mmCIF file of C-alpha atoms in Angstrom:
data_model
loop_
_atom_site.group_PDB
_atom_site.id
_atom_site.type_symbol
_atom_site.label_atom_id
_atom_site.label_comp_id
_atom_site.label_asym_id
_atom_site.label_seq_id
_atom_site.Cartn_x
_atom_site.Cartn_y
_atom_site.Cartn_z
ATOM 1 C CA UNK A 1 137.647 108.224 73.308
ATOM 2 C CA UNK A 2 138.774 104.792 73.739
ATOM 3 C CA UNK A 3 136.715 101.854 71.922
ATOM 4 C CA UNK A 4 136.752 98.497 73.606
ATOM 5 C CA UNK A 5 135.691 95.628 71.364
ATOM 6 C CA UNK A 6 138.436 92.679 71.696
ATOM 7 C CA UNK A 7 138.078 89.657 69.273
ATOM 8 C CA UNK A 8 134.866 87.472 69.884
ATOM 9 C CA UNK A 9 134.800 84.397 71.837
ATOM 10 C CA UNK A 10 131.443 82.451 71.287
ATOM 11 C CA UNK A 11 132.153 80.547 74.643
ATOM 12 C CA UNK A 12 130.787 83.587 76.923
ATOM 13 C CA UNK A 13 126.617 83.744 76.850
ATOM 14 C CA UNK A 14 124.862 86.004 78.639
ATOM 15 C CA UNK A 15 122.334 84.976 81.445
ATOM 16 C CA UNK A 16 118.777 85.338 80.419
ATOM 17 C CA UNK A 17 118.624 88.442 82.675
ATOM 18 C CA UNK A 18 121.338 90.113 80.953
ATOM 19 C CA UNK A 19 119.577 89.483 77.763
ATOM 20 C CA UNK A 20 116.891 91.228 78.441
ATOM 21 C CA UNK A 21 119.245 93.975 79.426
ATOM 22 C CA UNK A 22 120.788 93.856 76.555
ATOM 23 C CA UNK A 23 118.032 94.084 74.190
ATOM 24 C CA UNK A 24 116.469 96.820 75.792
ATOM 25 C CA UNK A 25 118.521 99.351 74.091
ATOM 26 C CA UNK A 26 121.049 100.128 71.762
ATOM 27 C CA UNK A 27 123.028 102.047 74.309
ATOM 28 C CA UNK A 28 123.295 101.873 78.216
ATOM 29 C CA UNK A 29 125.277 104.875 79.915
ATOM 30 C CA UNK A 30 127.513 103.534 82.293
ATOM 31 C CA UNK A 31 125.812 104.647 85.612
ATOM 32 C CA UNK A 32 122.809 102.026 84.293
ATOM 33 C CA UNK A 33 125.288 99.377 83.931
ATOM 34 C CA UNK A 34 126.782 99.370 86.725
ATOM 35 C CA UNK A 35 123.504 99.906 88.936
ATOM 36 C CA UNK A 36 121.660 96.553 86.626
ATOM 37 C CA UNK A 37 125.075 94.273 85.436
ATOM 38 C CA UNK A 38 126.789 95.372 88.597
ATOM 39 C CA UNK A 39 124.254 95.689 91.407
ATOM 40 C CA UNK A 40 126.256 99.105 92.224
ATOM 41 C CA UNK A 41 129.420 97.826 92.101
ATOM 42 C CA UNK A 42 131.585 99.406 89.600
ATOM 43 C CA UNK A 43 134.317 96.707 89.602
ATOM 44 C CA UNK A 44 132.065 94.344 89.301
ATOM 45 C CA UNK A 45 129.940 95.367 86.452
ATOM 46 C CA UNK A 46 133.331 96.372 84.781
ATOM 47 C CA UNK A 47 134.175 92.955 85.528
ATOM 48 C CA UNK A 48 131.188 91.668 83.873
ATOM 49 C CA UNK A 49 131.045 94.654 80.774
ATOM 50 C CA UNK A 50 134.578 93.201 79.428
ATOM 51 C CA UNK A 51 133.105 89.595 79.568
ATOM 52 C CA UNK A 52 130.481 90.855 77.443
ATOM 53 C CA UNK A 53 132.007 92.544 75.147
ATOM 54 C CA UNK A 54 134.409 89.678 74.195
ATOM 55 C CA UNK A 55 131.151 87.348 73.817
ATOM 56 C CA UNK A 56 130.559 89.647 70.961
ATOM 57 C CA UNK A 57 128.076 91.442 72.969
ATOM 58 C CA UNK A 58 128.832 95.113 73.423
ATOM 59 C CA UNK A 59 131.536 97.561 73.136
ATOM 60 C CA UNK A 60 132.453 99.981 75.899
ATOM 61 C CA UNK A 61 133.293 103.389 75.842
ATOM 62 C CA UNK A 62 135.646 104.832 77.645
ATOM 63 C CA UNK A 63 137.400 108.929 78.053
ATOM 64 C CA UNK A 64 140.835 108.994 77.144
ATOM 65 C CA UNK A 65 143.268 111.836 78.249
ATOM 66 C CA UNK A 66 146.057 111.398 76.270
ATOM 67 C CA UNK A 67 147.430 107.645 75.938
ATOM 68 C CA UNK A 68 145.278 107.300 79.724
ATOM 69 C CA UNK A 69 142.628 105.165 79.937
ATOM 70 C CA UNK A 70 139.721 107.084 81.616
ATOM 71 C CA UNK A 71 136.546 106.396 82.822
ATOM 72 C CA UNK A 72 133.752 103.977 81.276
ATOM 73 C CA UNK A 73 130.947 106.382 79.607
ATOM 74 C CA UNK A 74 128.503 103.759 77.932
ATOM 75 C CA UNK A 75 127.996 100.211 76.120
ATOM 76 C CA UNK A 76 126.846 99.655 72.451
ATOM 77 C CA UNK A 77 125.354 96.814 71.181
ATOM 78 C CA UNK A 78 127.812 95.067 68.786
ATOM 79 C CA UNK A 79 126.255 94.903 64.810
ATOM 80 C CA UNK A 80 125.385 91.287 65.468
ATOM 81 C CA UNK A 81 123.662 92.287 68.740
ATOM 82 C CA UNK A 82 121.894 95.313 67.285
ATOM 83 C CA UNK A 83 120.091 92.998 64.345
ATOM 84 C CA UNK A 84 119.472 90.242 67.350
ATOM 85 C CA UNK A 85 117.734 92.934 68.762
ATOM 86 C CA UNK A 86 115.960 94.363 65.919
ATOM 87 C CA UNK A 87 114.627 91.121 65.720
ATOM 88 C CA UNK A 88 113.483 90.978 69.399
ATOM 89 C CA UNK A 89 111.482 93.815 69.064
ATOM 90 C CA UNK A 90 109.799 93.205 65.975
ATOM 91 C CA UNK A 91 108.698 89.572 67.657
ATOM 92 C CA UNK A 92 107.768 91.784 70.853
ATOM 93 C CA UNK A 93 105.543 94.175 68.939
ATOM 94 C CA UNK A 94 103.523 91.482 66.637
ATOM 95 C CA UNK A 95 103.014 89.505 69.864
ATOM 96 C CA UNK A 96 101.654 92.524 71.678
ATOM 97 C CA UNK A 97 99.454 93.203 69.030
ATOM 98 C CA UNK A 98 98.419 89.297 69.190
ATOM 99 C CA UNK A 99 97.492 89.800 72.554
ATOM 100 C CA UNK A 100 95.461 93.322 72.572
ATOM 101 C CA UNK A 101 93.644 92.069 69.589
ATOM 102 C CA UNK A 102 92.983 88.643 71.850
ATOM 103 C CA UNK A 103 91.799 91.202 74.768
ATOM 104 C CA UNK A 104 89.369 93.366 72.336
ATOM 105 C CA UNK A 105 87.684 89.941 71.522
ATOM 106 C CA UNK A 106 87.444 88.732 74.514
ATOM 107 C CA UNK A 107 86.366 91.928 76.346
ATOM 108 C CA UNK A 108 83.546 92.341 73.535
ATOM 109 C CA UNK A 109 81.982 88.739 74.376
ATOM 110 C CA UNK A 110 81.993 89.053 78.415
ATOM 111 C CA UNK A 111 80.756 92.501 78.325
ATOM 112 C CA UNK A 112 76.752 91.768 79.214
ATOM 113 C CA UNK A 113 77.942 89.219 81.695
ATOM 114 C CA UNK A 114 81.324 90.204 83.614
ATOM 115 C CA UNK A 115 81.531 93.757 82.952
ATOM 116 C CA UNK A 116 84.368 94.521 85.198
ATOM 117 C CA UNK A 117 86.472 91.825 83.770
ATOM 118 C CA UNK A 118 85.706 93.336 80.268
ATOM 119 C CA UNK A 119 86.576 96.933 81.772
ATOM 120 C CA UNK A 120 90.130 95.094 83.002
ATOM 121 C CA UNK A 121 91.006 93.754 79.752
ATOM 122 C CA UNK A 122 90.252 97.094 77.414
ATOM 123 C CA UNK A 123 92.036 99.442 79.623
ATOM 124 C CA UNK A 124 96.247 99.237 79.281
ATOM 125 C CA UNK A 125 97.676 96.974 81.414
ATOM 126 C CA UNK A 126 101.750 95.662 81.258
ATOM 127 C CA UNK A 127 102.222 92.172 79.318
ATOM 128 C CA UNK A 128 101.825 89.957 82.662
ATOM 129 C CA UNK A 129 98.700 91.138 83.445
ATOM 130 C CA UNK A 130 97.433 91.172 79.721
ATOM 131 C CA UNK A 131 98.590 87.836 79.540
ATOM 132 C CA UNK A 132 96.559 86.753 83.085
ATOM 133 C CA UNK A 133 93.250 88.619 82.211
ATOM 134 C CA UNK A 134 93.440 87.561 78.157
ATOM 135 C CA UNK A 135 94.009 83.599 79.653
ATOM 136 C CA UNK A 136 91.123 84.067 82.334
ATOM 137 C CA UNK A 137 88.662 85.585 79.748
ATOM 138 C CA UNK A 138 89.591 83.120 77.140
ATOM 139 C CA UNK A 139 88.497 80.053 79.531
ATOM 140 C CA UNK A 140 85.781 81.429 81.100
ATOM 141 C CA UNK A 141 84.416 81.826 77.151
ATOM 142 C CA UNK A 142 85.196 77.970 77.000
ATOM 143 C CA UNK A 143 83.705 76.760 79.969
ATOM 144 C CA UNK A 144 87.114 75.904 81.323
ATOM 145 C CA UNK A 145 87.544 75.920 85.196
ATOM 146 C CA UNK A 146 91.008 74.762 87.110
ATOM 147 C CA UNK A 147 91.829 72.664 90.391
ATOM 148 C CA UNK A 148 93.484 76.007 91.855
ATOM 149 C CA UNK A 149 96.055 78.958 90.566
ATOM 150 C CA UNK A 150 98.852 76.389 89.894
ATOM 151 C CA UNK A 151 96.850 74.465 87.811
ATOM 152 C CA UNK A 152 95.974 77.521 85.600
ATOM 153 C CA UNK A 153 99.564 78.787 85.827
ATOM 154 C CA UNK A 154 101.070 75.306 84.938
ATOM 155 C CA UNK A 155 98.842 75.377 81.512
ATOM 156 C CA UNK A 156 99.030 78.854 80.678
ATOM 157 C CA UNK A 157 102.643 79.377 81.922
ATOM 158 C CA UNK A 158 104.675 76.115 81.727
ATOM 159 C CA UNK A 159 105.230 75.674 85.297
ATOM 160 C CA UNK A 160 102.721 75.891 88.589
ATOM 161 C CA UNK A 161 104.631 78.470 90.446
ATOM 162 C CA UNK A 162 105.483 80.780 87.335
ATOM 163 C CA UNK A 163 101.870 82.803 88.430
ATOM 164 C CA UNK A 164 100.235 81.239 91.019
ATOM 165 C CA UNK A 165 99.078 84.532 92.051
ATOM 166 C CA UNK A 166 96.638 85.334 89.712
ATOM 167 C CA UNK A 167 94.323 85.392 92.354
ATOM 168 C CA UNK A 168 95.670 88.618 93.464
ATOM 169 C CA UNK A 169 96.370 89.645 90.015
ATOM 170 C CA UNK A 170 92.646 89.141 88.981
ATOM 171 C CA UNK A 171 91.951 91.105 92.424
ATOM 172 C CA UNK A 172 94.432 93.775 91.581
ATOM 173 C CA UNK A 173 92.355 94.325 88.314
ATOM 174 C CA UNK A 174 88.906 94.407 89.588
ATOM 175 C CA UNK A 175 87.673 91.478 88.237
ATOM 176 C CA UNK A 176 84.732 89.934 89.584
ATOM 177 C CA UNK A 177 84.818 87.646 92.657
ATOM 178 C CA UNK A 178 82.120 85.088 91.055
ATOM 179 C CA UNK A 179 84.407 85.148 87.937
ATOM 180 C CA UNK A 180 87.232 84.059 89.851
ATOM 181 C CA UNK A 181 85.549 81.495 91.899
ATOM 182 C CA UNK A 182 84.190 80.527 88.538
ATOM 183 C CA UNK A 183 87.173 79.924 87.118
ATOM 184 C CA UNK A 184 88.598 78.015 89.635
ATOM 185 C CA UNK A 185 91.463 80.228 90.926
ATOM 186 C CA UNK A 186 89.418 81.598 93.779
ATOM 187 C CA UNK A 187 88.289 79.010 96.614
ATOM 188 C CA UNK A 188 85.632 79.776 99.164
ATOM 189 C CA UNK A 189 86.303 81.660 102.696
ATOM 190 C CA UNK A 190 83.998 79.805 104.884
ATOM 191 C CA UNK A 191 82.826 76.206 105.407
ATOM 192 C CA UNK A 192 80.026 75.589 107.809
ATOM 193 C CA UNK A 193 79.580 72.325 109.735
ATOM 194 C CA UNK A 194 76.709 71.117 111.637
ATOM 195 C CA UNK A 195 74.897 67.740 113.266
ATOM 196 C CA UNK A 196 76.806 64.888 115.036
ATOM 197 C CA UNK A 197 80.466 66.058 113.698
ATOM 198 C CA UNK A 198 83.927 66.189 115.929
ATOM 199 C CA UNK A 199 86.301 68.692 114.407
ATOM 200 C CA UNK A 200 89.496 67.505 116.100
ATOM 201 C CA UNK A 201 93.066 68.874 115.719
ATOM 202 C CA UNK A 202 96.574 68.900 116.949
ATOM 203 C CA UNK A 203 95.461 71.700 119.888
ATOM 204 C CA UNK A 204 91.771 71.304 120.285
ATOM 205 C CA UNK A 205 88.711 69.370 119.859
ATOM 206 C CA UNK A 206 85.153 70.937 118.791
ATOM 207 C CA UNK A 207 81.912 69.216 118.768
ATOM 208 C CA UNK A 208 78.873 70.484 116.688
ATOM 209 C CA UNK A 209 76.448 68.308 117.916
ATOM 210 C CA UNK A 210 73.323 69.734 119.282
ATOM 211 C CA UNK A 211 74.552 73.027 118.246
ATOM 212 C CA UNK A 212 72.587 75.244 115.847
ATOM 213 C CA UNK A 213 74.133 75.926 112.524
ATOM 214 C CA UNK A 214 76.317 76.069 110.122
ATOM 215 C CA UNK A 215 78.525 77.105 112.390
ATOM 216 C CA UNK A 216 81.795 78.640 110.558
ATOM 217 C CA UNK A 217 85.137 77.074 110.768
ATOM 218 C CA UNK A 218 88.649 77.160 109.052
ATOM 219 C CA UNK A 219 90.083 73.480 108.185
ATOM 220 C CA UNK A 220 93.319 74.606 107.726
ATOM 221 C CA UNK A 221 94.106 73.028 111.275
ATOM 222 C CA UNK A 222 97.316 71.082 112.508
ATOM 223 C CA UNK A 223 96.651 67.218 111.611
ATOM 224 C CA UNK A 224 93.051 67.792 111.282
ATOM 225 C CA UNK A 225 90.461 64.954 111.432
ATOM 226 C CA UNK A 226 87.014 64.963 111.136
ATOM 227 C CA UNK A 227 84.758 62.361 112.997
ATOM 228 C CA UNK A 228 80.496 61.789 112.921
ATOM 229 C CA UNK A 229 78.085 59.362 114.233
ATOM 230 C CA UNK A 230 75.391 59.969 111.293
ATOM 231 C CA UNK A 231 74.705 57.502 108.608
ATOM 232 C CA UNK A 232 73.680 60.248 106.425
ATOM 233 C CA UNK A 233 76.215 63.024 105.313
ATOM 234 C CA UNK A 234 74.164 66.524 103.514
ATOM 235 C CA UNK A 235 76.050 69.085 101.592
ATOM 236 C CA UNK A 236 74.423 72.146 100.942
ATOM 237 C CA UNK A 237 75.498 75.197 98.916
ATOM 238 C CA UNK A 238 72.661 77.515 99.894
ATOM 239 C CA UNK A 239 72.846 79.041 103.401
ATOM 240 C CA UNK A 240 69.598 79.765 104.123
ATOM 241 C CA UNK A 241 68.548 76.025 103.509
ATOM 242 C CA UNK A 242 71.349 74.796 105.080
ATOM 243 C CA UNK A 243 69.903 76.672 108.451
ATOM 244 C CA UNK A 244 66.925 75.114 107.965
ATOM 245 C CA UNK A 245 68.198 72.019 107.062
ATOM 246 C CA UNK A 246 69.970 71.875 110.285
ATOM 247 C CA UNK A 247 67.380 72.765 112.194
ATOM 248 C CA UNK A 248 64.879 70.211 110.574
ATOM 249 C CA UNK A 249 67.512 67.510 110.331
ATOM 250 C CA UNK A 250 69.835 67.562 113.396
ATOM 251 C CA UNK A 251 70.919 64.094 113.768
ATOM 252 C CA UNK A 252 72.357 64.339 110.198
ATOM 253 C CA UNK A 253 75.562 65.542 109.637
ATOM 254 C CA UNK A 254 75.835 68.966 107.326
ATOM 255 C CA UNK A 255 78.456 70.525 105.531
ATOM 256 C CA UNK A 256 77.658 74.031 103.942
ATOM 257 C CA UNK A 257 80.388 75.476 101.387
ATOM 258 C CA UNK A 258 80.013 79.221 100.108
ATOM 259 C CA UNK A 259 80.965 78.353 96.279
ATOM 260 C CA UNK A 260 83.599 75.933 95.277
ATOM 261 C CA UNK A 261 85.547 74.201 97.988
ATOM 262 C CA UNK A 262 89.278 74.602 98.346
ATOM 263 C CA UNK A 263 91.666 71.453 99.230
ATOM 264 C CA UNK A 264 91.308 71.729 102.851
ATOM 265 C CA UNK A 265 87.112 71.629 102.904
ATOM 266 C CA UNK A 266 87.795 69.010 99.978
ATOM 267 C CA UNK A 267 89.618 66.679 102.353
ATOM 268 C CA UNK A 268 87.416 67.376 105.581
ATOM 269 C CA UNK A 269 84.185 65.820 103.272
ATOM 270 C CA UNK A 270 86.240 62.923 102.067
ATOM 271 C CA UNK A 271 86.392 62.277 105.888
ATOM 272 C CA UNK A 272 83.504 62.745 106.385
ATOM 273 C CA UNK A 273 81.578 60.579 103.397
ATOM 274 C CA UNK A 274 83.992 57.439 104.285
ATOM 275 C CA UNK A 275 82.115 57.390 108.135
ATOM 276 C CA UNK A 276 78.569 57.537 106.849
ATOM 277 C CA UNK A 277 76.180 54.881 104.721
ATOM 278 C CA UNK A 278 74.613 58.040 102.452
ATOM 279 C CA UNK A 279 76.349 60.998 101.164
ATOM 280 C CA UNK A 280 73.235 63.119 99.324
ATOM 281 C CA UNK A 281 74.694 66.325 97.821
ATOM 282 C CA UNK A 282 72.525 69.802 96.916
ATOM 283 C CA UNK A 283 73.798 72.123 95.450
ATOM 284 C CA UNK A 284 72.274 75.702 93.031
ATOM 285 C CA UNK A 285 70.953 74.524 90.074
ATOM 286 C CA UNK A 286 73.528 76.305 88.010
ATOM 287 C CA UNK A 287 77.156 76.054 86.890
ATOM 288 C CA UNK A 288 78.294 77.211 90.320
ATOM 289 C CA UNK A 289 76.674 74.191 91.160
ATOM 290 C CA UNK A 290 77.896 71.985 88.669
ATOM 291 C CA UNK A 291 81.246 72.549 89.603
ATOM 292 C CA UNK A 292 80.733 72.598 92.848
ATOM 293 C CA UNK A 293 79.316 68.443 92.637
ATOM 294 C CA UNK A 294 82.094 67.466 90.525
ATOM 295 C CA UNK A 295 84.273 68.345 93.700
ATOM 296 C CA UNK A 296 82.124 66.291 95.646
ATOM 297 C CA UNK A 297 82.039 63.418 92.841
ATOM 298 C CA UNK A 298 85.228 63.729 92.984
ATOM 299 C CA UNK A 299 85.678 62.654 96.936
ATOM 300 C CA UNK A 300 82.993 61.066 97.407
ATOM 301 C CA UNK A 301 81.728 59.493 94.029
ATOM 302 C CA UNK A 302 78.698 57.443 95.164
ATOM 303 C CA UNK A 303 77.250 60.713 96.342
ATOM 304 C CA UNK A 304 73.653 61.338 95.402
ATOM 305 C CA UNK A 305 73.213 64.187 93.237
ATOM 306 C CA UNK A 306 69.750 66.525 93.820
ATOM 307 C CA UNK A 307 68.431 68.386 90.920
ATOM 308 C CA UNK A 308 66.871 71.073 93.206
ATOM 309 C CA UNK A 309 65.280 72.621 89.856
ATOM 310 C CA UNK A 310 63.216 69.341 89.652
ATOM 311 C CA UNK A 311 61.520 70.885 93.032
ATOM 312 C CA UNK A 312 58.971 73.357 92.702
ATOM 313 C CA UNK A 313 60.762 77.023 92.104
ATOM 314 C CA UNK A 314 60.288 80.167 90.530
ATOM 315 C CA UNK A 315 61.179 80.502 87.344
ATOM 316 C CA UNK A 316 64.176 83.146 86.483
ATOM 317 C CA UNK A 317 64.639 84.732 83.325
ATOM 318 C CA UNK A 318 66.825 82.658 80.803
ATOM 319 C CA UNK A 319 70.574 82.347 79.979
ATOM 320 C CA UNK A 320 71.437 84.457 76.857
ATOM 321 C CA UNK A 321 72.430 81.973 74.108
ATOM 322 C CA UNK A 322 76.377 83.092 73.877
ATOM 323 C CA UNK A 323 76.506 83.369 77.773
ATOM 324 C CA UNK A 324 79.682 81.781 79.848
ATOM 325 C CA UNK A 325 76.708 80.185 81.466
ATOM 326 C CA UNK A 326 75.750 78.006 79.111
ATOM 327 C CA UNK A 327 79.380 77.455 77.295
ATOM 328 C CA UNK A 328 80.413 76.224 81.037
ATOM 329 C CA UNK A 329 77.380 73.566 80.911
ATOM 330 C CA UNK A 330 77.497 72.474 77.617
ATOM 331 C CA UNK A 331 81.458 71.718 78.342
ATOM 332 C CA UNK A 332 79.936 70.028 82.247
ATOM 333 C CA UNK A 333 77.402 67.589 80.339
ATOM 334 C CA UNK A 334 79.711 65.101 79.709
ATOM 335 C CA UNK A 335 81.455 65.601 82.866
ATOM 336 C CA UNK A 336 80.714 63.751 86.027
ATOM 337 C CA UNK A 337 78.006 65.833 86.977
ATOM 338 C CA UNK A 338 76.649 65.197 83.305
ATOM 339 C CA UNK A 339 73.041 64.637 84.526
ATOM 340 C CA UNK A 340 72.670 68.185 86.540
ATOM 341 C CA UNK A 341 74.270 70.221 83.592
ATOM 342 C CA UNK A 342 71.822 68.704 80.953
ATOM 343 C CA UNK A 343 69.005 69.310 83.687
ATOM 344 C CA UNK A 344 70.464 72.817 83.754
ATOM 345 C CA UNK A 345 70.382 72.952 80.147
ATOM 346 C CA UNK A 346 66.998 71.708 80.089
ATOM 347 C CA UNK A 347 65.375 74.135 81.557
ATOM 348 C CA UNK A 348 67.328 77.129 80.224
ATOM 349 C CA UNK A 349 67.735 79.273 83.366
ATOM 350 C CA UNK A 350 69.419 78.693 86.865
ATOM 351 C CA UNK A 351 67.737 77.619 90.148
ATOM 352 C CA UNK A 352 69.055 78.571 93.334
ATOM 353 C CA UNK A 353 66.575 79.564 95.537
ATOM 354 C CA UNK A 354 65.846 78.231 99.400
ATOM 355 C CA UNK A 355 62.937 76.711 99.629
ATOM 356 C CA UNK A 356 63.707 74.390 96.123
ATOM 357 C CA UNK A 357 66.734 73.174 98.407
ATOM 358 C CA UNK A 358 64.815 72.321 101.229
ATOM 359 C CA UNK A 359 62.267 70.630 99.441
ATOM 360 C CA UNK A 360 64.734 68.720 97.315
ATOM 361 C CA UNK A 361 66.530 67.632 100.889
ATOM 362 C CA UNK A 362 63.500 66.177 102.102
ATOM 363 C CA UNK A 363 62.619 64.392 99.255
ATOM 364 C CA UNK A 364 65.485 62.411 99.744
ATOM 365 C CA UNK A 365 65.494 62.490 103.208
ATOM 366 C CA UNK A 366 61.517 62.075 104.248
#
């Protein structure tokens, strides 16, 4: 046997990738390091091995027969190396215990309200996803909603594409549509349009007036642009009264958004609202809705704001004191939708039913 491990030289680092690597064990046969250092080249990862092991890395292993050099049989972690990575682990294990006991908590508080969430977050899941579904929990708890998945990766992960797909992550887990939508890394599918509005693009033109709806269109179109003849602009989160709405009101232009809006439907209203005198906004009476008028606020900031629970409703059974609910409003009242969260608060439990749209439309409206 034939011990290589030449005199250090502190000028050769390993790439972050080989650190890993290296740290993952105390020994690596030589197959492994030639299939991970070497991408299955033997002179390479040879190549690479001996650079290693004179940054004080490693020490190969190698046959002998006789005074002949034979083959490579493994790596070692040098003494320095092995106490480096000693180290790692013990920092690897606290912080896995940091974030199960992080995932317990926060599965035990969203249990009544997004079970399958909860579910995700007890059962065992690898450190990215732990890290994704601990994150989510954690600012759901606070109330905390985000312009997107880059925005919740650039906080949570340092940079906007580091997981900007926690959407599918979150999907891959079962977690909850309305929780995703909730917390901001889910946008809506469909946007409806209706009343005296031109939907023209780069290949085609569409025009919705006279037409029945919401009718159902993508605005992810080629130069896209957006044109109306009403004075009076209606957004409307509730289908049903956005049908009737339409039909009651068809000389006023209508937008209808299934849950929050995404950048596309948010650019097609602030078209829209700069070609008309009135922009009057209804949304649920809840923190769907909340959110969903700070978007519109947020485009189109002289926008009336309709309290649809101030129209007569039913009354629905109240928001439990801890719930992500109330957190989410308590965090909205000093928001820009202020006034609708502390009306939310107010009353204790959501409104979102048709006919307290339509009859908060036409008391705006006449």
């Amino acid at each position: 046997m034939f011990l290589f491990a030449p005199e250090v030289d502190d000028t050769v680092v390993p790439t972050e990738r080989e650190l890993t690597f290296l740290l993952g064990a105390e020994r690596r046969r030589w197959p492994t390091v030639v299939e991970r250092v070497g991408s299955g080249d033997a002179a390479k990862a040879w190549a690479r091995a001996v650079q290693l092991a004179h940054g004080g890395a490693v020490e190969i292993e190698c046959s002998t027969t006789g005074a002949r050099l034979g083959d490579p049989i493994c790596w070692r972690l040098t003494e320095r190396f092995a106490r480096r990575r000693q180290r790692h682990t013990t920092r690897r294990r606290n912080a896995r215990a940091s974030w199960e006991q992080r995932a317990r908590s926060a599965s035990d508080q969203l249990e009544g309200h997004w079970p399958d969430l909860a579910h995700a977050l007890r059962r065992h899941a690898g450190p990215v996803e732990r890290r994704v579904l601990v994150h989510a929990a954690e600012d759901l708890l606070a109330g905390r909603s985000w312009a997107g998945p880059r925005a919740f990766s650039q906080v949570h992960f340092g940079t906007t594409k580091a997981r900007d797909d926690v959407g599918k992550i979150l999907a891959r887990c079962g977690v909850e549509l309305e929780a995703q939508i909730e917390l901001g890394v889910l946008r809506a599918g469909r946007t409806g349009l209706a009343g005296p509005v031109q939907l023209i693009s780069a290949r085609a033109r569409l025009d919705f007036t006279g037409i029945k709806g919401p009718t159902d269109v993508r605005l992810d179109q080629l130069e896209l642009r957006l044109r109306t003849s009403s004075d009076v602009l209606l957004v409307i989160e509730n289908r049903q009264a956005a049908e009737v709405i339409s039909d009651s009101y068809p000389d006023a232009a209508l937008v209808w958004t299934q849950g929050a809006m995404g950048a596309e439907s948010l650019a097609a209203l602030e078209q829209l609202a700069a070609q008309v005198t009135r922009v009057i906004a209804c949304p649920d009476a809840d923190l769907g809705g909340v959110r969903i008028a700070e978007q519109i606020l947020s485009v189109a900031p002289a926008a009336e704001l309709v309290d649809t629970g101030a129209c007569r409703h039913d009354r629905r059974p109240a928001w439990k004191p801890d719930s992500v609910s109330l957190l989410g409003l308590q965090t909205a009242s000093n928001g820009p939708a202020g006034a609708l969260a502390q009306a939310c608060l107010g009353r204790g439990y959501p409104v979102e039913q048709e006919l307290a749209v339509v009859d908060a439309v036409r008391s705006r409206i006449g």
